[in-house]
CSV table of C-alpha atoms in Angstrom, one decimal:
chain,number,residue,atom,x,y,z
A,24,MET,CA,109.7,92.5,105.3
A,25,ALA,CA,109.0,91.2,101.7
A,26,GLY,CA,106.1,92.7,100.0
A,27,THR,CA,106.4,96.1,101.6
A,28,LYS,CA,109.5,97.7,100.1
A,29,GLU,CA,108.7,99.6,96.9
A,30,HIS,CA,110.1,102.3,94.6
A,31,SER,CA,107.6,104.7,92.9
A,32,GLU,CA,108.1,106.9,89.8
A,33,GLY,CA,106.0,109.5,88.2
A,34,ALA,CA,105.5,113.3,88.1
A,35,GLY,CA,104.2,115.6,90.8
A,36,PRO,CA,101.5,113.9,92.8
A,37,PHE,CA,101.0,111.1,90.3
A,38,THR,CA,102.5,107.7,90.3
A,39,THR,CA,103.0,106.0,86.9
A,40,ARG,CA,105.3,103.1,87.8
A,41,VAL,CA,106.0,101.1,91.0
A,42,THR,CA,108.7,98.5,91.6
A,43,TRP,CA,108.4,96.2,94.6
A,44,ARG,CA,109.4,92.9,96.1
A,45,PRO,CA,106.4,90.4,96.5
A,46,GLU,CA,106.3,88.0,99.4
A,47,GLY,CA,107.6,85.1,97.2
A,48,GLY,CA,110.8,87.0,96.4
A,49,GLY,CA,112.0,88.6,93.1
A,50,THR,CA,110.6,91.9,91.8
A,51,ALA,CA,107.4,93.1,90.3
A,52,VAL,CA,106.9,96.2,88.1
A,53,TRP,CA,103.5,97.9,87.7
A,54,GLU,CA,103.0,100.6,85.1
A,55,SER,CA,99.8,102.7,85.0
A,56,ARG,CA,99.0,102.6,81.3
A,57,VAL,CA,100.2,99.0,80.8
A,58,ALA,CA,97.9,97.8,83.6
A,59,ARG,CA,95.0,99.7,82.1
A,60,LYS,CA,95.5,98.9,78.5
A,61,ARG,CA,97.1,95.5,78.5
A,62,ALA,CA,96.0,94.3,82.0
A,63,LEU,CA,99.5,93.1,82.9
A,64,LEU,CA,102.6,93.8,85.0
A,65,THR,CA,106.1,92.6,84.8
A,66,VAL,CA,107.5,90.0,87.2
A,67,HIS,CA,111.1,88.8,87.7
A,68,ALA,CA,110.8,85.8,89.9
A,69,THR,CA,113.8,84.5,92.0
A,70,GLY,CA,115.7,82.0,90.0
A,71,GLU,CA,114.3,83.0,86.6
A,72,PRO,CA,116.7,84.2,83.9
A,73,GLY,CA,114.7,87.4,83.1
A,74,PRO,CA,111.4,89.3,83.6
A,75,ARG,CA,108.2,88.1,82.2
A,76,ALA,CA,104.7,89.5,81.8
A,77,ARG,CA,102.0,88.4,84.2
A,78,THR,CA,98.5,89.0,82.9
A,79,ALA,CA,95.5,89.7,85.1
A,80,ASP,CA,92.6,87.2,85.5
A,81,SER,CA,90.5,86.4,82.5
A,82,VAL,CA,87.6,88.5,83.7
A,83,SER,CA,89.7,91.7,83.8
A,84,VAL,CA,91.4,90.8,80.5
A,85,GLY,CA,88.0,90.4,78.9
A,86,ARG,CA,86.8,93.7,80.2
A,87,MET,CA,89.9,95.6,79.1
A,88,ARG,CA,89.8,94.0,75.6
A,89,ARG,CA,86.1,94.9,75.1
A,90,LEU,CA,86.5,98.5,76.4
A,91,ASN,CA,89.7,99.0,74.3
A,92,ALA,CA,87.9,97.7,71.2
A,93,ILE,CA,85.0,100.1,71.8
A,94,ALA,CA,87.2,103.1,72.4
A,95,ALA,CA,89.5,102.3,69.4
A,96,GLY,CA,86.6,101.8,67.1
A,97,ALA,CA,84.8,104.9,68.3
A,98,PHE,CA,87.8,107.2,67.8
A,99,THR,CA,88.6,105.6,64.4
A,100,VAL,CA,85.0,106.2,63.1
A,101,GLY,CA,84.6,109.6,64.9
A,102,GLY,CA,87.8,110.9,63.5
A,103,ALA,CA,86.9,109.7,60.0
A,104,LEU,CA,83.5,111.4,60.2
A,105,PHE,CA,85.1,114.7,61.3
A,106,ALA,CA,87.6,114.5,58.5
A,107,LEU,CA,84.8,113.9,56.0
A,108,GLY,CA,82.8,116.8,57.4
A,109,ALA,CA,85.8,119.1,57.1
A,110,GLY,CA,86.4,117.9,53.6
A,111,LEU,CA,82.9,118.6,52.6
A,112,ALA,CA,83.0,122.0,54.2
A,113,GLN,CA,86.1,122.9,52.2
A,114,PHE,CA,85.2,121.4,48.9
A,115,GLY,CA,81.6,120.2,49.0
A,116,PRO,CA,78.0,121.3,49.2
A,117,GLY,CA,78.0,123.5,52.3
A,118,ASP,CA,77.8,123.8,56.1
A,119,ILE,CA,74.5,122.1,56.8
A,120,THR,CA,75.7,118.6,55.6
A,121,SER,CA,79.0,119.0,57.3
A,122,ALA,CA,77.3,120.0,60.6
A,123,TRP,CA,75.3,116.8,60.7
A,124,ILE,CA,78.3,114.7,59.9
A,125,TYR,CA,80.3,116.5,62.7
A,126,PHE,CA,77.4,115.9,65.1
A,127,THR,CA,77.4,112.2,64.3
A,128,GLY,CA,81.2,112.0,64.7
A,129,GLY,CA,80.8,113.8,68.0
A,130,LEU,CA,78.6,111.0,69.3
A,131,PHE,CA,81.4,108.5,68.5
A,132,PHE,CA,83.9,110.7,70.3
A,133,ASN,CA,81.6,110.7,73.3
A,134,THR,CA,81.5,106.9,73.2
A,135,GLY,CA,85.3,106.6,72.9
A,136,GLY,CA,85.9,109.1,75.7
A,137,TYR,CA,83.6,107.3,78.1
A,138,ALA,CA,84.9,103.8,77.2
A,139,SER,CA,88.4,105.2,77.9
A,140,LEU,CA,87.3,106.5,81.3
A,141,LEU,CA,85.7,103.1,82.1
A,142,GLN,CA,89.0,101.4,81.4
A,143,ALA,CA,90.6,103.6,84.0
A,144,ILE,CA,87.8,103.1,86.5
A,145,ASN,CA,87.9,99.3,86.2
A,146,THR,CA,91.7,98.7,85.8
A,147,PRO,CA,92.6,95.7,88.0
A,148,ASP,CA,94.3,96.5,91.3
A,149,ARG,CA,97.9,95.7,92.4
A,150,ASP,CA,98.2,92.8,94.8
A,151,HIS,CA,101.4,93.6,96.5
A,152,GLN,CA,101.9,90.4,98.4
A,153,ALA,CA,101.2,88.1,95.4
A,154,GLY,CA,102.9,90.3,92.8
A,155,ARG,CA,99.9,90.2,90.4
A,156,LEU,CA,96.9,92.2,89.2
A,157,ALA,CA,93.6,91.5,91.0
A,158,ALA,CA,90.1,91.9,89.6
A,159,ARG,CA,87.9,94.6,91.1
A,160,ARG,CA,84.1,94.9,91.1
A,161,TRP,CA,82.7,96.5,88.0
A,162,ARG,CA,81.9,100.2,88.3
A,163,TRP,CA,80.3,102.7,86.0
A,164,TRP,CA,81.7,105.7,87.8
A,165,SER,CA,84.4,106.7,90.3
A,166,TYR,CA,86.1,109.9,91.5
A,167,GLU,CA,89.9,109.4,91.7
A,168,PRO,CA,91.7,112.6,90.7
A,169,GLY,CA,94.8,111.4,92.4
A,170,ARG,CA,95.3,108.8,89.6
A,171,ILE,CA,96.8,110.2,86.4
A,172,ASP,CA,95.1,107.6,84.3
A,173,TRP,CA,91.7,108.5,85.7
A,174,LEU,CA,92.3,112.3,85.4
A,175,SER,CA,93.6,112.0,81.8
A,176,THR,CA,90.6,110.0,80.6
A,177,PHE,CA,88.1,112.1,82.7
A,178,VAL,CA,89.4,115.3,81.1
A,179,LEU,CA,89.2,113.7,77.7
A,180,PHE,CA,85.6,112.6,78.2
A,181,ALA,CA,84.7,116.1,79.5
A,182,GLY,CA,86.3,117.5,76.4
A,183,THR,CA,84.1,115.3,74.2
A,184,LEU,CA,81.0,116.5,76.1
A,185,VAL,CA,82.0,120.2,75.7
A,186,PHE,CA,82.5,119.6,72.0
A,187,GLY,CA,78.9,118.3,72.0
A,188,ILE,CA,77.7,121.8,72.9
A,189,ASN,CA,79.7,123.2,70.0
A,190,LEU,CA,78.2,120.6,67.6
A,191,VAL,CA,74.6,121.2,68.7
A,192,GLY,CA,75.1,125.0,68.4
A,193,SER,CA,76.4,124.6,64.9
A,194,LEU,CA,73.0,123.0,63.9
A,195,LEU,CA,71.1,126.0,65.0
A,196,HIS,CA,70.0,128.6,62.4
A,197,GLY,CA,69.5,132.4,62.5
A,198,LEU,CA,72.2,133.0,65.2
A,199,SER,CA,73.8,136.4,65.6
A,200,VAL,CA,77.6,136.7,65.4
A,201,GLN,CA,77.7,137.0,69.2
A,202,GLN,CA,75.6,133.9,69.6
A,203,VAL,CA,77.7,131.9,67.2
A,204,ASN,CA,80.9,132.9,69.1
A,205,ARG,CA,79.3,132.1,72.4
A,206,LEU,CA,77.5,128.8,71.5
A,207,VAL,CA,79.8,127.4,68.8
A,208,TRP,CA,83.3,129.0,69.0
A,209,ALA,CA,83.7,129.2,72.8
A,210,PRO,CA,82.8,125.5,73.5
A,211,ASP,CA,85.1,124.6,70.7
A,212,MET,CA,88.0,126.4,72.4
A,213,VAL,CA,87.3,124.9,75.8
A,214,GLY,CA,87.0,121.4,74.3
A,215,CYS,CA,90.4,121.8,72.5
A,216,ILE,CA,92.0,123.0,75.8
A,217,LEU,CA,90.7,119.9,77.6
A,218,PHE,CA,91.9,117.6,74.9
A,219,LEU,CA,95.4,119.2,75.1
A,220,ILE,CA,95.4,118.8,78.9
A,221,SER,CA,94.3,115.2,78.6
A,222,GLY,CA,97.0,114.5,76.0
A,223,HIS,CA,99.7,116.1,78.1
A,224,LEU,CA,98.7,113.9,81.1
A,225,ALA,CA,98.8,110.8,78.8
A,226,LEU,CA,102.3,111.7,77.7
A,227,VAL,CA,103.4,112.1,81.3
A,228,GLU,CA,101.9,108.7,82.1
A,229,VAL,CA,103.7,107.0,79.2
A,230,CYS,CA,107.0,108.7,79.9
A,231,HIS,CA,106.8,108.4,83.7
A,232,GLY,CA,107.6,112.1,84.0
A,233,ARG,CA,108.7,114.8,81.6
A,234,PRO,CA,107.5,114.0,78.0
A,235,ARG,CA,110.3,112.7,75.8
A,236,LEU,CA,110.9,110.6,72.7
A,237,ARG,CA,110.0,106.9,73.2
A,238,THR,CA,109.8,105.8,69.6
A,239,GLN,CA,109.9,102.1,70.4
A,240,ASP,CA,106.8,102.3,72.5
A,241,LEU,CA,103.4,101.9,70.8
A,242,ALA,CA,101.7,103.7,73.6
A,243,TRP,CA,103.9,106.7,73.0
A,244,TRP,CA,103.0,106.8,69.3
A,245,ILE,CA,99.2,106.6,70.2
A,246,VAL,CA,99.3,109.5,72.6
A,247,SER,CA,101.7,111.6,70.5
A,248,VAL,CA,99.5,111.2,67.4
A,249,ASN,CA,96.4,112.1,69.4
A,250,GLN,CA,98.2,115.1,70.9
A,251,LEU,CA,99.2,116.3,67.5
A,252,GLY,CA,95.5,116.0,66.5
A,253,SER,CA,94.6,118.2,69.6
A,254,PHE,CA,97.0,120.9,68.5
A,255,LEU,CA,95.5,120.9,65.0
A,256,PHE,CA,92.0,121.1,66.5
A,257,MET,CA,93.2,124.1,68.5
A,258,ALA,CA,94.5,125.8,65.3
A,259,SER,CA,91.2,125.1,63.7
A,260,ALA,CA,89.2,126.5,66.7
A,261,VAL,CA,91.3,129.7,66.9
A,262,THR,CA,90.8,130.5,63.2
A,263,ALA,CA,87.0,129.6,63.4
A,264,PHE,CA,86.3,132.8,65.4
A,265,THR,CA,83.7,135.0,63.7
A,266,ARG,CA,84.8,138.6,63.4
A,267,PRO,CA,81.9,140.8,64.8
A,268,SER,CA,82.8,143.6,62.3
A,269,THR,CA,82.5,141.5,59.2
A,270,GLY,CA,80.7,138.3,60.2
A,271,ASP,CA,83.5,136.2,58.6
A,272,LEU,CA,85.7,133.6,60.1
A,273,VAL,CA,89.4,134.5,60.8
A,274,SER,CA,90.4,131.8,58.2
A,275,VAL,CA,87.9,129.3,56.8
A,276,THR,CA,90.7,127.4,55.1
A,277,VAL,CA,92.8,126.9,58.2
A,278,ALA,CA,89.7,126.0,60.2
A,279,ASN,CA,88.7,123.3,57.8
A,280,TRP,CA,92.1,121.9,57.2
A,281,GLY,CA,92.9,122.0,60.9
A,282,THR,CA,89.8,120.0,61.6
A,283,LEU,CA,90.5,117.6,58.7
A,284,THR,CA,94.1,116.8,59.7
A,285,GLY,CA,93.4,116.8,63.4
A,286,ALA,CA,90.5,114.3,62.9
A,287,ALA,CA,92.8,112.1,60.7
A,288,CYS,CA,95.3,112.0,63.6
A,289,PHE,CA,92.6,110.8,66.0
A,290,SER,CA,91.4,108.2,63.5
A,291,VAL,CA,95.0,106.9,63.1
A,292,GLY,CA,95.4,106.9,66.9
A,293,GLY,CA,92.2,104.8,67.1
A,294,VAL,CA,93.6,102.3,64.6
A,295,LEU,CA,96.8,102.0,66.5
A,296,GLN,CA,94.9,101.5,69.8
A,297,PHE,CA,93.4,98.3,68.4
A,298,TYR,CA,96.9,96.8,68.9
A,299,GLU,CA,97.4,98.1,72.5
A,300,ARG,CA,95.3,95.4,74.1
A,301,PRO,CA,95.6,92.4,76.4
A,302,SER,CA,96.4,89.0,75.0
A,303,PRO,CA,93.6,86.5,76.0
A,304,SER,CA,95.9,83.5,75.6
A,305,THR,CA,98.1,84.5,78.5
A,306,SER,CA,95.5,85.4,81.1
A,307,SER,CA,95.6,83.9,84.6
A,308,ALA,CA,92.9,81.6,85.8
A,309,THR,CA,89.5,83.2,86.4
A,310,PRO,CA,88.9,83.8,90.1
A,311,SER,CA,85.9,82.0,91.7
A,312,ARG,CA,84.4,85.4,92.6
A,313,ILE,CA,85.4,89.0,92.2
A,314,ARG,CA,85.8,90.9,95.4
A,315,ALA,CA,86.1,94.6,96.0
A,316,ARG,CA,89.7,95.5,96.8
A,317,PRO,CA,91.3,98.6,98.4
A,318,LYS,CA,92.2,101.4,96.0
A,319,ARG,CA,95.9,101.5,95.1
A,320,ASN,CA,97.9,104.5,96.1
A,321,SER,CA,98.5,106.1,92.8
């Protein structure tokens, strides 16, 4: 029967792309990141010469645009502040000024992480029969670890919160070497690991499986630049360990430059993200009311 036959793609337990036949005929293609970021899917209707984008309702489009702007702006500003803090630590007046700049940048990263998670939580659902995206009721939280978009953004948000422990610890004075490594260095390492996991999941989502080159895809560039930033943050964290025997960092220069260049990557990724958004001019008519819909199987 039309509307029930589908083909799913992805990696492991995660579905990143689904192709199916709606009731009216033709084919519809849903992609996880495209639905979340651009609020659209691709439809090739019977009798039409080629596929076309079908955008979600105007309520969903407005939500995704606002959340995307918040996330993009937060990561752009947060990355810039981290880069500034690292530059001052390397060339400027000292650690106290840099610590407060890092802390402020961390608040922007928290905001960007939560806005990204809200995008995943409130992504419009697939309507299989009609071959379109359907609005869902607004939610501030959900638990859907079977969805790769939810899991990637949740791990990212968790990483920003763990970094917050590191940033608060860096503001404290009179800490012993052991306390510095426990309150500052250890959360830094955990946060970097979470960022790397989130970035890998994002690459799997964009590539619909094993990460590979997709240089014509803006989404691939965004997640790749951010993943490079995560690797540079990890290099910074590893070399920021304080040796108990001397009280010195493994390498102050690598720690500062790793933070500076990694933060610059996140700032660039934030700027690029401004362009990965829905187009308000092509949105479908606003529904008379938004109803809760069943969760999609992805």
